[in-house]
PDB file of C-alpha atoms in Angstrom:
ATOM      1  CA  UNK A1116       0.000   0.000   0.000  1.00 96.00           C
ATOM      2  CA  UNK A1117       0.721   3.048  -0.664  1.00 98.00           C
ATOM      3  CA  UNK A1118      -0.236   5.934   2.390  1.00 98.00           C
ATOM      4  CA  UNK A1119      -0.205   9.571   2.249  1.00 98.00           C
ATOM      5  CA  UNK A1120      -1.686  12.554   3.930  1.00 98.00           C
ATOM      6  CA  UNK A1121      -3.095  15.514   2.079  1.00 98.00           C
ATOM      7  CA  UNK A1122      -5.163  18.630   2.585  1.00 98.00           C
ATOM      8  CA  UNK A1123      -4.303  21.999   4.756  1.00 97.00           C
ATOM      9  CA  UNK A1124      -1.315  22.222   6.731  1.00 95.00           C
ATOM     10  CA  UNK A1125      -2.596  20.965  10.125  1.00 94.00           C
ATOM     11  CA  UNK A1126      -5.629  19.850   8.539  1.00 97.00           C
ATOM     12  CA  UNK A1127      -4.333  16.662   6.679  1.00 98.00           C
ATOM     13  CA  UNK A1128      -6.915  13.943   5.916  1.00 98.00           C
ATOM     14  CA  UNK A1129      -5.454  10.144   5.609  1.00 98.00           C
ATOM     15  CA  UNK A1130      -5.647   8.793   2.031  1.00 98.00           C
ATOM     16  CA  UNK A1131      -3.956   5.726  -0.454  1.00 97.00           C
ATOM     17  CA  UNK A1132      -2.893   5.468  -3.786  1.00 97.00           C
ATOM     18  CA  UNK A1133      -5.364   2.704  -5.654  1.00 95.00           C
ATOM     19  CA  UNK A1134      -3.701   0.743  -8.548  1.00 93.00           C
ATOM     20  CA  UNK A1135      -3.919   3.304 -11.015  1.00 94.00           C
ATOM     21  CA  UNK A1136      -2.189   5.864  -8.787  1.00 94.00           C
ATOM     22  CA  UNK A1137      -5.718   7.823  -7.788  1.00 96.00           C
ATOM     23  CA  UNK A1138      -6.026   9.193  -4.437  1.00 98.00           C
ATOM     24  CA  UNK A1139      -8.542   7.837  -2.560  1.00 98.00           C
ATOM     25  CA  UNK A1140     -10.169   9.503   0.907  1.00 98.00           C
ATOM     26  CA  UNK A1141      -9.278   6.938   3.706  1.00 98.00           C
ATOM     27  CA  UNK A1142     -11.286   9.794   6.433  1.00 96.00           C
ATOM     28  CA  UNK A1143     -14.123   7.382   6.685  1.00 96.00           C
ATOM     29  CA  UNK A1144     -11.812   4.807   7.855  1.00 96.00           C
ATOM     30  CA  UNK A1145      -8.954   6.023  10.463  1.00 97.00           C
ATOM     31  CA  UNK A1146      -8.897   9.424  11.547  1.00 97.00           C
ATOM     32  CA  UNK A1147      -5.378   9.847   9.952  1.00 98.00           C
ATOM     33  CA  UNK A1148      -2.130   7.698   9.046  1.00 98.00           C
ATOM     34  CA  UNK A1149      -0.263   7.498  13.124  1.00 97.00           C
ATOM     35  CA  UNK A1150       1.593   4.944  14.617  1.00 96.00           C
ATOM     36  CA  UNK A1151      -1.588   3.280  15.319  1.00 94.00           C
ATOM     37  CA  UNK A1152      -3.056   3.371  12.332  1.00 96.00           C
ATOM     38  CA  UNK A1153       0.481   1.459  10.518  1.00 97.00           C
ATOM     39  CA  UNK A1154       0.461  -1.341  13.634  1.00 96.00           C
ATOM     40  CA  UNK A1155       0.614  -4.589  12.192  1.00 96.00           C
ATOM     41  CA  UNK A1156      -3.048  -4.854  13.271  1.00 95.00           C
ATOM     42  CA  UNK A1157      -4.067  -1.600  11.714  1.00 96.00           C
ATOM     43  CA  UNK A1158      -2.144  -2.204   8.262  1.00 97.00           C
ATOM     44  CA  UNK A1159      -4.138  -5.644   8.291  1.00 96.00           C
ATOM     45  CA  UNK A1160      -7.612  -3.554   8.751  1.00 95.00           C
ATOM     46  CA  UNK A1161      -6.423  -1.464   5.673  1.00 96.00           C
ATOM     47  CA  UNK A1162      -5.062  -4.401   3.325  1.00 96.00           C
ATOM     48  CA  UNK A1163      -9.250  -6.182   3.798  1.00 96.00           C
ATOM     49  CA  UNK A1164     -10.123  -2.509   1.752  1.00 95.00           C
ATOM     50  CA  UNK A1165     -10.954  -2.417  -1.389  1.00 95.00           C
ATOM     51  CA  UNK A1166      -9.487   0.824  -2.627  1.00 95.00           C
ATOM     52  CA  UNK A1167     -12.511   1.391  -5.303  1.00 93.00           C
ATOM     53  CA  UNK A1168     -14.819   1.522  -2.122  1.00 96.00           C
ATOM     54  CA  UNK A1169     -13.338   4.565  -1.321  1.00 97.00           C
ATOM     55  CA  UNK A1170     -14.550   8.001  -2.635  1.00 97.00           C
ATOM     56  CA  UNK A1171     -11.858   9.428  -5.101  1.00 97.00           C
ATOM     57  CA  UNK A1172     -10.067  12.937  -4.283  1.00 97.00           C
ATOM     58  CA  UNK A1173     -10.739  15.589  -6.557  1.00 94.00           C
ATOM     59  CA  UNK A1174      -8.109  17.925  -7.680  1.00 95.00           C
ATOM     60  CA  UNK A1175      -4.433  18.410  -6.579  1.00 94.00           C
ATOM     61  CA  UNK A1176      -4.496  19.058  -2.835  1.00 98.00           C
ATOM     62  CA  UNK A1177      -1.503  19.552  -0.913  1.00 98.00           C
ATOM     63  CA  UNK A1178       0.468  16.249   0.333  1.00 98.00           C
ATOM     64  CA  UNK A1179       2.030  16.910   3.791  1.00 98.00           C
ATOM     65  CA  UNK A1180       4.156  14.126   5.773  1.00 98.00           C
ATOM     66  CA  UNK A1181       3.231  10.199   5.308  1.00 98.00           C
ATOM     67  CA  UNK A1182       3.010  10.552   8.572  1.00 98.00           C
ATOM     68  CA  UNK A1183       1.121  12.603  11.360  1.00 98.00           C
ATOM     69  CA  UNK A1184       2.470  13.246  15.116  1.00 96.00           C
ATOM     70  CA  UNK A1185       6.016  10.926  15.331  1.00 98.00           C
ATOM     71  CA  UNK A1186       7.435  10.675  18.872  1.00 97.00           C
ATOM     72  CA  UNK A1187      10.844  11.072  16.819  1.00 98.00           C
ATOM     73  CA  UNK A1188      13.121  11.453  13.882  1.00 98.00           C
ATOM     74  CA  UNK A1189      16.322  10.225  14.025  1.00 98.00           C
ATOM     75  CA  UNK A1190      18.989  10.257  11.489  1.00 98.00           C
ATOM     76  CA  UNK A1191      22.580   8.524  10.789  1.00 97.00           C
ATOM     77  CA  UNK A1192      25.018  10.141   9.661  1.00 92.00           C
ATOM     78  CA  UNK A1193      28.325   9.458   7.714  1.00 89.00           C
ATOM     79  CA  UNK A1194      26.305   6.209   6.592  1.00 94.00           C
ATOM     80  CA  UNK A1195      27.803   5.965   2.788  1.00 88.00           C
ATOM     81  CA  UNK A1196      31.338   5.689   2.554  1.00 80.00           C
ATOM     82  CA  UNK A1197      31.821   8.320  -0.484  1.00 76.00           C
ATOM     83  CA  UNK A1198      30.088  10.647   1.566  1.00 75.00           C
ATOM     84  CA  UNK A1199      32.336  10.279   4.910  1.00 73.00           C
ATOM     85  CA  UNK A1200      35.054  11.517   1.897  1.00 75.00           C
ATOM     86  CA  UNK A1201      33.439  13.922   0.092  1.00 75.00           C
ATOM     87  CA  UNK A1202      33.176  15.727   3.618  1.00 72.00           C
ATOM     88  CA  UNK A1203      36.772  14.974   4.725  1.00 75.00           C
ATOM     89  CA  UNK A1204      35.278  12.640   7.695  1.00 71.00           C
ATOM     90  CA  UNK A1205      36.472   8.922   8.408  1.00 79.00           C
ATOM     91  CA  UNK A1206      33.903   6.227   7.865  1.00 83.00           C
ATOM     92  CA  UNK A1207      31.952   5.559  11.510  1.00 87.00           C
ATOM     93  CA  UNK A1208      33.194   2.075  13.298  1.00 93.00           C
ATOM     94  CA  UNK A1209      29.449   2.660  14.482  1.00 95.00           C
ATOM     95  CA  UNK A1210      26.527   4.667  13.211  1.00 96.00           C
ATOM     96  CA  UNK A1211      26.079   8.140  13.993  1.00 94.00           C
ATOM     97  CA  UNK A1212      23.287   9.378  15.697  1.00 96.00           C
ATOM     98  CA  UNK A1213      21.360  12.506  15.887  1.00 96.00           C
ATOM     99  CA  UNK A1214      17.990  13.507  16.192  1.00 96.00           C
ATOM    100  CA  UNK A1215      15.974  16.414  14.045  1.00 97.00           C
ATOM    101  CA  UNK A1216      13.214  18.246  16.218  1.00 97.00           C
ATOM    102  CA  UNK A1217       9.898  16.747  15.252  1.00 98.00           C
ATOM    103  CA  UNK A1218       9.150  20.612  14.181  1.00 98.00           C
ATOM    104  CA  UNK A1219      10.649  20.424  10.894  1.00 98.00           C
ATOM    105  CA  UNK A1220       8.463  18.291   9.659  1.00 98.00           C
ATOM    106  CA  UNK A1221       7.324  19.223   6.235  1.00 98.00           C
ATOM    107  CA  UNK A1222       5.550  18.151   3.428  1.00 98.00           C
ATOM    108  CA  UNK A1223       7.008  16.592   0.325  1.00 98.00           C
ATOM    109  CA  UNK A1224       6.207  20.001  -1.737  1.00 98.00           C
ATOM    110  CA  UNK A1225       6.616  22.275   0.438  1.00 98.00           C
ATOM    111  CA  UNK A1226       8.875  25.677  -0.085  1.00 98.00           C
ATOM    112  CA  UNK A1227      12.030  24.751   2.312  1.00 98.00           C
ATOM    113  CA  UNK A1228      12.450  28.317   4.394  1.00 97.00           C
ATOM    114  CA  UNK A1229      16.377  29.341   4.937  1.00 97.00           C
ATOM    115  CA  UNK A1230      16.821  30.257   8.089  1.00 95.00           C
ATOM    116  CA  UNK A1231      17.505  33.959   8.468  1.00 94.00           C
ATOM    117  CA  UNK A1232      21.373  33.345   9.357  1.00 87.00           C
ATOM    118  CA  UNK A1233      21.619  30.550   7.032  1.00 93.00           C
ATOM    119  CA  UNK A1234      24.401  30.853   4.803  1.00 94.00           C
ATOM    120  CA  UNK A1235      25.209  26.690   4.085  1.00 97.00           C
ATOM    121  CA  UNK A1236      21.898  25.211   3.677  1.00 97.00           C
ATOM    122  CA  UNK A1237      22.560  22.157   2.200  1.00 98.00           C
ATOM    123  CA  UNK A1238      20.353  19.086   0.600  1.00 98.00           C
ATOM    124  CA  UNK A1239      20.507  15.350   1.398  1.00 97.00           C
ATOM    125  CA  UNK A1240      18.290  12.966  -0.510  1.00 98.00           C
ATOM    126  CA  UNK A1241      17.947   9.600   2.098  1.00 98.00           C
ATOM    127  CA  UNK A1242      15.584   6.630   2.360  1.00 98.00           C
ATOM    128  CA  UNK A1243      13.476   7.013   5.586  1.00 98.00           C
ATOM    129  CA  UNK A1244      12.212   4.077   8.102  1.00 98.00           C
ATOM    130  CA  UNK A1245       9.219   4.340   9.645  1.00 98.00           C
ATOM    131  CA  UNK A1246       8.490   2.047  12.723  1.00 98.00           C
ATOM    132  CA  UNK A1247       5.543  -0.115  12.924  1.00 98.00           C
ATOM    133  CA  UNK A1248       5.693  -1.906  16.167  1.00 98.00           C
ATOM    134  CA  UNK A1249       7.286  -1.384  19.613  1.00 98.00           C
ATOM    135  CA  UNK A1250      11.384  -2.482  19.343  1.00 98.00           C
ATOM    136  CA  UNK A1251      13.893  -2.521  22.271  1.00 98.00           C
ATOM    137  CA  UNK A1252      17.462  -4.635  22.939  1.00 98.00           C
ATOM    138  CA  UNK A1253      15.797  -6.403  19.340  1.00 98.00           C
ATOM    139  CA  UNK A1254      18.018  -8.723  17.161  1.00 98.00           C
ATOM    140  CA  UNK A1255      19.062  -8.108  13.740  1.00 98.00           C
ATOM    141  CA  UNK A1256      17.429 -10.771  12.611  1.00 98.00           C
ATOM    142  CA  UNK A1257      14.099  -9.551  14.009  1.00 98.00           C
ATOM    143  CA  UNK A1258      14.750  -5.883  12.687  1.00 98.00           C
ATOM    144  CA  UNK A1259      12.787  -5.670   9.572  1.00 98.00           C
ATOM    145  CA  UNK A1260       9.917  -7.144  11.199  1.00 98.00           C
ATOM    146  CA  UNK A1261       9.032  -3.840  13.216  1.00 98.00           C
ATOM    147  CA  UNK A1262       9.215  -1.403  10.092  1.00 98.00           C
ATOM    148  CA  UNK A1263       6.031  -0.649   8.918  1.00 98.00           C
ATOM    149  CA  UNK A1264       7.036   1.089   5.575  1.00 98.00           C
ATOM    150  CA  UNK A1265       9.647   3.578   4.162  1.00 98.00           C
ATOM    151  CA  UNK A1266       9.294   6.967   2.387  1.00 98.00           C
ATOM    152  CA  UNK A1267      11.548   9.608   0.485  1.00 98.00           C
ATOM    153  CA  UNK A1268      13.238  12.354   2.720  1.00 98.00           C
ATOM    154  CA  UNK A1269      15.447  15.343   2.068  1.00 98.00           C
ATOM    155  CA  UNK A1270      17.074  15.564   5.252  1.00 98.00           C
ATOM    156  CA  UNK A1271      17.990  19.700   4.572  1.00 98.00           C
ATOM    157  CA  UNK A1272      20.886  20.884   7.007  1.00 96.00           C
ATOM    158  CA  UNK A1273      22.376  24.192   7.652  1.00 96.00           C
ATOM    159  CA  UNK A1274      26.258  23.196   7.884  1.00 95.00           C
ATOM    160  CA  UNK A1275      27.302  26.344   9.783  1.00 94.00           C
ATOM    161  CA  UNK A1276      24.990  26.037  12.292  1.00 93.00           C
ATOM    162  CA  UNK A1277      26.089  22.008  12.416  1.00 88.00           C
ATOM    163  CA  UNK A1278      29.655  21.953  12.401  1.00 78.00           C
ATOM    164  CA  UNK A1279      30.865  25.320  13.358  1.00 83.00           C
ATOM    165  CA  UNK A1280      28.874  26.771  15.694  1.00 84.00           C
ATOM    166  CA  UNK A1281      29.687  23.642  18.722  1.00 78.00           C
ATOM    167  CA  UNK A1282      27.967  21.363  20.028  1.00 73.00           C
ATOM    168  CA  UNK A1283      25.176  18.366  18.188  1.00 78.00           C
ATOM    169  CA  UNK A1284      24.247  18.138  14.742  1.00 86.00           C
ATOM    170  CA  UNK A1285      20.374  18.526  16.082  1.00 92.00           C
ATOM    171  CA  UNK A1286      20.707  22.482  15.553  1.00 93.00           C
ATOM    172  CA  UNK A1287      21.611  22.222  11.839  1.00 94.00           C
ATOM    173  CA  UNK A1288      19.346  19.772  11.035  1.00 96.00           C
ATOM    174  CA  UNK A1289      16.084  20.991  12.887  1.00 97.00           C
ATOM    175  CA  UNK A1290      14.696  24.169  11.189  1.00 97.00           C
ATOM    176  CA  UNK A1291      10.972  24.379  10.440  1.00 98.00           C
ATOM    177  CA  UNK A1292      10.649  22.455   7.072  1.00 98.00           C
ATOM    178  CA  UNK A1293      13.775  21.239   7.388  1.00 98.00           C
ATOM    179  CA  UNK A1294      12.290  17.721   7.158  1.00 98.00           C
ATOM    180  CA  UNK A1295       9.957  16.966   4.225  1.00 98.00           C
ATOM    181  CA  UNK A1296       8.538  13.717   4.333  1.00 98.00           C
ATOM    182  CA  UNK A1297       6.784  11.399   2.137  1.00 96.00           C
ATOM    183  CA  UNK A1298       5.283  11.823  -0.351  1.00 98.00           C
ATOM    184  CA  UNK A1299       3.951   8.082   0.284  1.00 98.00           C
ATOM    185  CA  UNK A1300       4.433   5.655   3.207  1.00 98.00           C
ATOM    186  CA  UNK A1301       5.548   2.496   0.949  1.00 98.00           C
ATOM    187  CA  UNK A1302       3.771  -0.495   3.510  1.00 98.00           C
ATOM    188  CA  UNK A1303       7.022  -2.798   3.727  1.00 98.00           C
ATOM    189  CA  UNK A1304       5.724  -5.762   2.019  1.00 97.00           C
ATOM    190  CA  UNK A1305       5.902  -3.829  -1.729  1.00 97.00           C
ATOM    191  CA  UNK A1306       9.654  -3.215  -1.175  1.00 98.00           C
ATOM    192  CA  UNK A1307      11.992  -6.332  -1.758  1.00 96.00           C
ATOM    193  CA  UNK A1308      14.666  -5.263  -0.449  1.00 97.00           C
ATOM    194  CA  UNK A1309      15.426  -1.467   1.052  1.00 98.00           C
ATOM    195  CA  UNK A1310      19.085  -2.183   0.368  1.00 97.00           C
ATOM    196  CA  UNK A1311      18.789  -2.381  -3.631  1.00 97.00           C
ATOM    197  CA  UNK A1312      16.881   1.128  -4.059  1.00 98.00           C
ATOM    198  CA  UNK A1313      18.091   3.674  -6.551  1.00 98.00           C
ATOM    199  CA  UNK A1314      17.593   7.218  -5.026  1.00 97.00           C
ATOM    200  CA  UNK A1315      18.388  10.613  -6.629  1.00 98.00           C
ATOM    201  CA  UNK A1316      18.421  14.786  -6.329  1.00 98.00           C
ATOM    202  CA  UNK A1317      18.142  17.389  -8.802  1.00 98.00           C
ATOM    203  CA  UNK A1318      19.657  21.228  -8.219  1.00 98.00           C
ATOM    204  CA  UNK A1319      17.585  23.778 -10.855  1.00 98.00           C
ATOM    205  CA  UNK A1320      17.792  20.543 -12.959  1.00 98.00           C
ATOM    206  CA  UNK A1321      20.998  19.622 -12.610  1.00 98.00           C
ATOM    207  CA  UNK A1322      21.496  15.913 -11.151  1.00 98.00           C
ATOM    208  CA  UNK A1323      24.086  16.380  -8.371  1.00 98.00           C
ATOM    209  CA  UNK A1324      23.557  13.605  -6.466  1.00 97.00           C
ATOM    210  CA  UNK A1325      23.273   9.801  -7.815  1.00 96.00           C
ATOM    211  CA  UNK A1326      23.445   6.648  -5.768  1.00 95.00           C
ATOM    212  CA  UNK A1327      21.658   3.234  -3.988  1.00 95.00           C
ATOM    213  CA  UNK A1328      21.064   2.348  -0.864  1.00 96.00           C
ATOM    214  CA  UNK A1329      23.261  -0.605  -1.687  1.00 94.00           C
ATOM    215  CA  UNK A1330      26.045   1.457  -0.701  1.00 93.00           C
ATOM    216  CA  UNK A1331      24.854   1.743   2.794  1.00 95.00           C
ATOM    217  CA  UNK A1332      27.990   1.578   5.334  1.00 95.00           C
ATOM    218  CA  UNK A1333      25.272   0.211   8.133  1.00 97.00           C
ATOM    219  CA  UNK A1334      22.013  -0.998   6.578  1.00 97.00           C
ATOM    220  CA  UNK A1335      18.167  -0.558   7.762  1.00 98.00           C
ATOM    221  CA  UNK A1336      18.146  -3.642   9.625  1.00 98.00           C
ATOM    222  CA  UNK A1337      21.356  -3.391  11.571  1.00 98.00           C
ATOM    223  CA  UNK A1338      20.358   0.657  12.338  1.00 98.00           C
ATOM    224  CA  UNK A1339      17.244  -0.536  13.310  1.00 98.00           C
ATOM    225  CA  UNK A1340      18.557  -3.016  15.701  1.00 98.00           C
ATOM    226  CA  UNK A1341      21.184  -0.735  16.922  1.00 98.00           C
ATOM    227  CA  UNK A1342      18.887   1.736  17.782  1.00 98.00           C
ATOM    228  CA  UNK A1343      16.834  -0.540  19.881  1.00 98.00           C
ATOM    229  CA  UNK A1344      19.950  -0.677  22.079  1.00 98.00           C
ATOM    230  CA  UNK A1345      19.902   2.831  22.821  1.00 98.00           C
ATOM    231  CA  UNK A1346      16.241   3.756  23.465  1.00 98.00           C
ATOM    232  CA  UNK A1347      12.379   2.084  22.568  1.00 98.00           C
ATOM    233  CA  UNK A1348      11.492   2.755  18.959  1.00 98.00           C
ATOM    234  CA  UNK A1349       7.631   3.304  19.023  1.00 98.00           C
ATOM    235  CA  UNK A1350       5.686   3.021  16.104  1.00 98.00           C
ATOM    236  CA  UNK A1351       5.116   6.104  13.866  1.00 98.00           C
ATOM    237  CA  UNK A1352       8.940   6.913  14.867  1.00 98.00           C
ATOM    238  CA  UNK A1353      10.821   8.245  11.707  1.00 98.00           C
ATOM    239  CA  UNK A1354      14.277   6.890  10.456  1.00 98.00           C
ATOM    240  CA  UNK A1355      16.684   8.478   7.718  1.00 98.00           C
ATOM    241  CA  UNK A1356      19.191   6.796   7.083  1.00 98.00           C
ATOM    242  CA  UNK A1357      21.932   9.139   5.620  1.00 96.00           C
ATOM    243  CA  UNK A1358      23.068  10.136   1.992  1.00 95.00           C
ATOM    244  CA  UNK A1359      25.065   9.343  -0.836  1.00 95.00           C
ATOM    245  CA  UNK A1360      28.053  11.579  -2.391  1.00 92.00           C
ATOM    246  CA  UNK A1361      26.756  14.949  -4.250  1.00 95.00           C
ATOM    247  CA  UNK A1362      25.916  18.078  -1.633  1.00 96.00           C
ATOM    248  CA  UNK A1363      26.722  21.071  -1.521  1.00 96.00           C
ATOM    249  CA  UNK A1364      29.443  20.876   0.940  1.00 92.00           C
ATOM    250  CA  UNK A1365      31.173  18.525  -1.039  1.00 91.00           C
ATOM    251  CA  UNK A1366      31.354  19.852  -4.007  1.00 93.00           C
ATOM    252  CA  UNK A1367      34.404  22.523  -5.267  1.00 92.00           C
ATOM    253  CA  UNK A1368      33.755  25.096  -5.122  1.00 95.00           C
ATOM    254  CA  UNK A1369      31.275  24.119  -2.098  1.00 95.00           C
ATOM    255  CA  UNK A1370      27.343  25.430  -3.153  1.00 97.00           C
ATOM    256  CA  UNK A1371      24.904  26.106  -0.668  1.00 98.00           C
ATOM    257  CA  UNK A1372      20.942  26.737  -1.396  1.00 98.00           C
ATOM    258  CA  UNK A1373      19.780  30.360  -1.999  1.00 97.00           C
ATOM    259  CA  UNK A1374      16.249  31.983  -2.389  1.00 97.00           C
ATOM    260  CA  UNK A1375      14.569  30.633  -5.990  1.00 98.00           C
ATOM    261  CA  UNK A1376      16.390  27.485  -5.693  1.00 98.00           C
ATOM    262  CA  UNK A1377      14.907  23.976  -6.673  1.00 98.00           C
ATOM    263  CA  UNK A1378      15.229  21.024  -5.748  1.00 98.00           C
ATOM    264  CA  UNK A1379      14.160  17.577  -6.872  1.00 98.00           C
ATOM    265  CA  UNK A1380      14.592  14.190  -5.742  1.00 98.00           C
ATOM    266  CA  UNK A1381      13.336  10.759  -5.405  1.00 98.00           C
ATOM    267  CA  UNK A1382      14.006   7.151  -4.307  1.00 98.00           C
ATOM    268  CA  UNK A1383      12.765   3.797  -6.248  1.00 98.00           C
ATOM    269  CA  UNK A1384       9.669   2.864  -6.175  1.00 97.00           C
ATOM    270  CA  UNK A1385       8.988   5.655  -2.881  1.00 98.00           C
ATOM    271  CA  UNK A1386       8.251   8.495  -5.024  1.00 98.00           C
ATOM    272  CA  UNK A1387       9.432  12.150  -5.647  1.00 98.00           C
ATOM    273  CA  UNK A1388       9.444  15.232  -3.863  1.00 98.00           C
ATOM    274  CA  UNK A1389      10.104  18.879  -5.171  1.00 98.00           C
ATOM    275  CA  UNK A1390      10.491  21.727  -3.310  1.00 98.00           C
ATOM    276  CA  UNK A1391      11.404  25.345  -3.770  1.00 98.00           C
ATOM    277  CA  UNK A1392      13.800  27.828  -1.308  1.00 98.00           C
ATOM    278  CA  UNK A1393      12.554  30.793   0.112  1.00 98.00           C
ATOM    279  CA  UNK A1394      14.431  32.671   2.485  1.00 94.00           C
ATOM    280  CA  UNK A1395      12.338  32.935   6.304  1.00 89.00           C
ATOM    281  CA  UNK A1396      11.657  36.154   7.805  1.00 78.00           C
TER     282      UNK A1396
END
């Protein structure tokens, strides 16, 4: 299946994709697409829909995050080896973790606001995880089993604010619509295998940044598992997983995002997201 929320910001209404790639109103059914709602238990309610049933969404309404009200959103950094070199870092013996504030949560079309100070905004395209079912001190074995789907994300970060200006990554990575999510949920069962996905991002046209998830230094199911170590994943938590070679810091002459910029990007199968820059007041 394919999930999505659309309508108003703060107003989104749960919906799915049917076979021919028409949005369908899923309102009548669960009161929007939550932790709850992607349980193992709550997926099964969905699958015994017939999508048809459902009355079709008229229009283009906005898309806003896959998913509504995550406890968190974690991210790994450093987690393709080109990467780790294109930013002059050694590869992690262990994944790096860092959280972005819930707050930047944003949809998949959204503009992406600069912060005021910004003057290194920078783009990541990376494959997000979204938890399904309750997973602490879990196996690697077992770790696929609690993801309930995965999405496109641009995880956006300010690289001033991240690397030169002390302290955690959080602060660089956190800025309202710094996170746009979605524009699906991808239910797990219609991805073979998250480690064989093509994903992409586009700069005013330009591809700058071309890779797979098969390049993944740590993949989902060992992150996922080495998460569990640290603190309880709960479902409706968000995972992204890091990016290949191709930002802005990286490149040389380094390029940063400025007002009118756009950006484009997608992974297999998980759909694309576009988004213009504005600069925030």
């Amino acid at each position: 299946m394919k999930l999505l929320r659309y309508g108003a910001k703060g107003k989104e209404k749960p919906g799915l994709l049917d076979s021919e790639g028409r949005l369908r109103d899923l309102s009548s059914v669960i009161p929007d697409i939550t932790g709850e709602t992607i349980s193992p238990k709550g997926l099964a309610r969905l699958r015994k829909i017939k999508p048809e049933s459902l009355p079709l969404v008229r229009g283009k309404p906005r898309i806003g995050a896959c998913i509504a009200n995550p406890q968190k959103f974690i991210a790994i950094g450093l987690n393709y080896s080109d990467h780790a070199a294109e930013s002059g870092l050694q590869v992690p013996k262990e994944p790096v973790v860092f959280t972005k504030q819930v707050s930047c949560l944003s949809g998949p079309f959204d503009d992406v606001t600069l912060p005021p100070k910004s003057k290194k905004s920078d783009w990541e395209v990376e494959l997000g995880v979204i938890i399904g079912t309750r997973a602490k001190n879990i196996k690697k074995a077992d770790a696929l089993k609690h993801v309930a789907g995965y999405c496109t994300i641009n995880d956006l970060s300010e690289r001033e604010f991240q690397a030169e200006r002390s302290g955690q990554w959080t602060k660089g990575k956190s800025y309202d619509t710094f996170g746009p999510v979605g524009p699906w949920l991808v239910t797990a069962d219609e991805v073979k295998d998250p480690q064989k996905l093509h994903m992409w991002l586009e700069l005013n046209g330009k591809r700058v940044q071309n890779g797979s998830t098969s390049t993944m230094v740590f993949g989902v199911a060992h992150i996922v598992a080495y998460l569990s170590e640290f603190f309880t994943l709960m479902p409706g938590d968000i995972i992204t997983t890091g990016t290949p070679p191709g930002v802005g810091m990286g490149m040389k002459p380094q390029r940063f995002l400025k007002p009118g910029d756009v950006m484009r990007l997608g992974i297999e199968g998980l759909g694309e997201q576009g988004q213009k820059v504005v600069r925030d007041k």
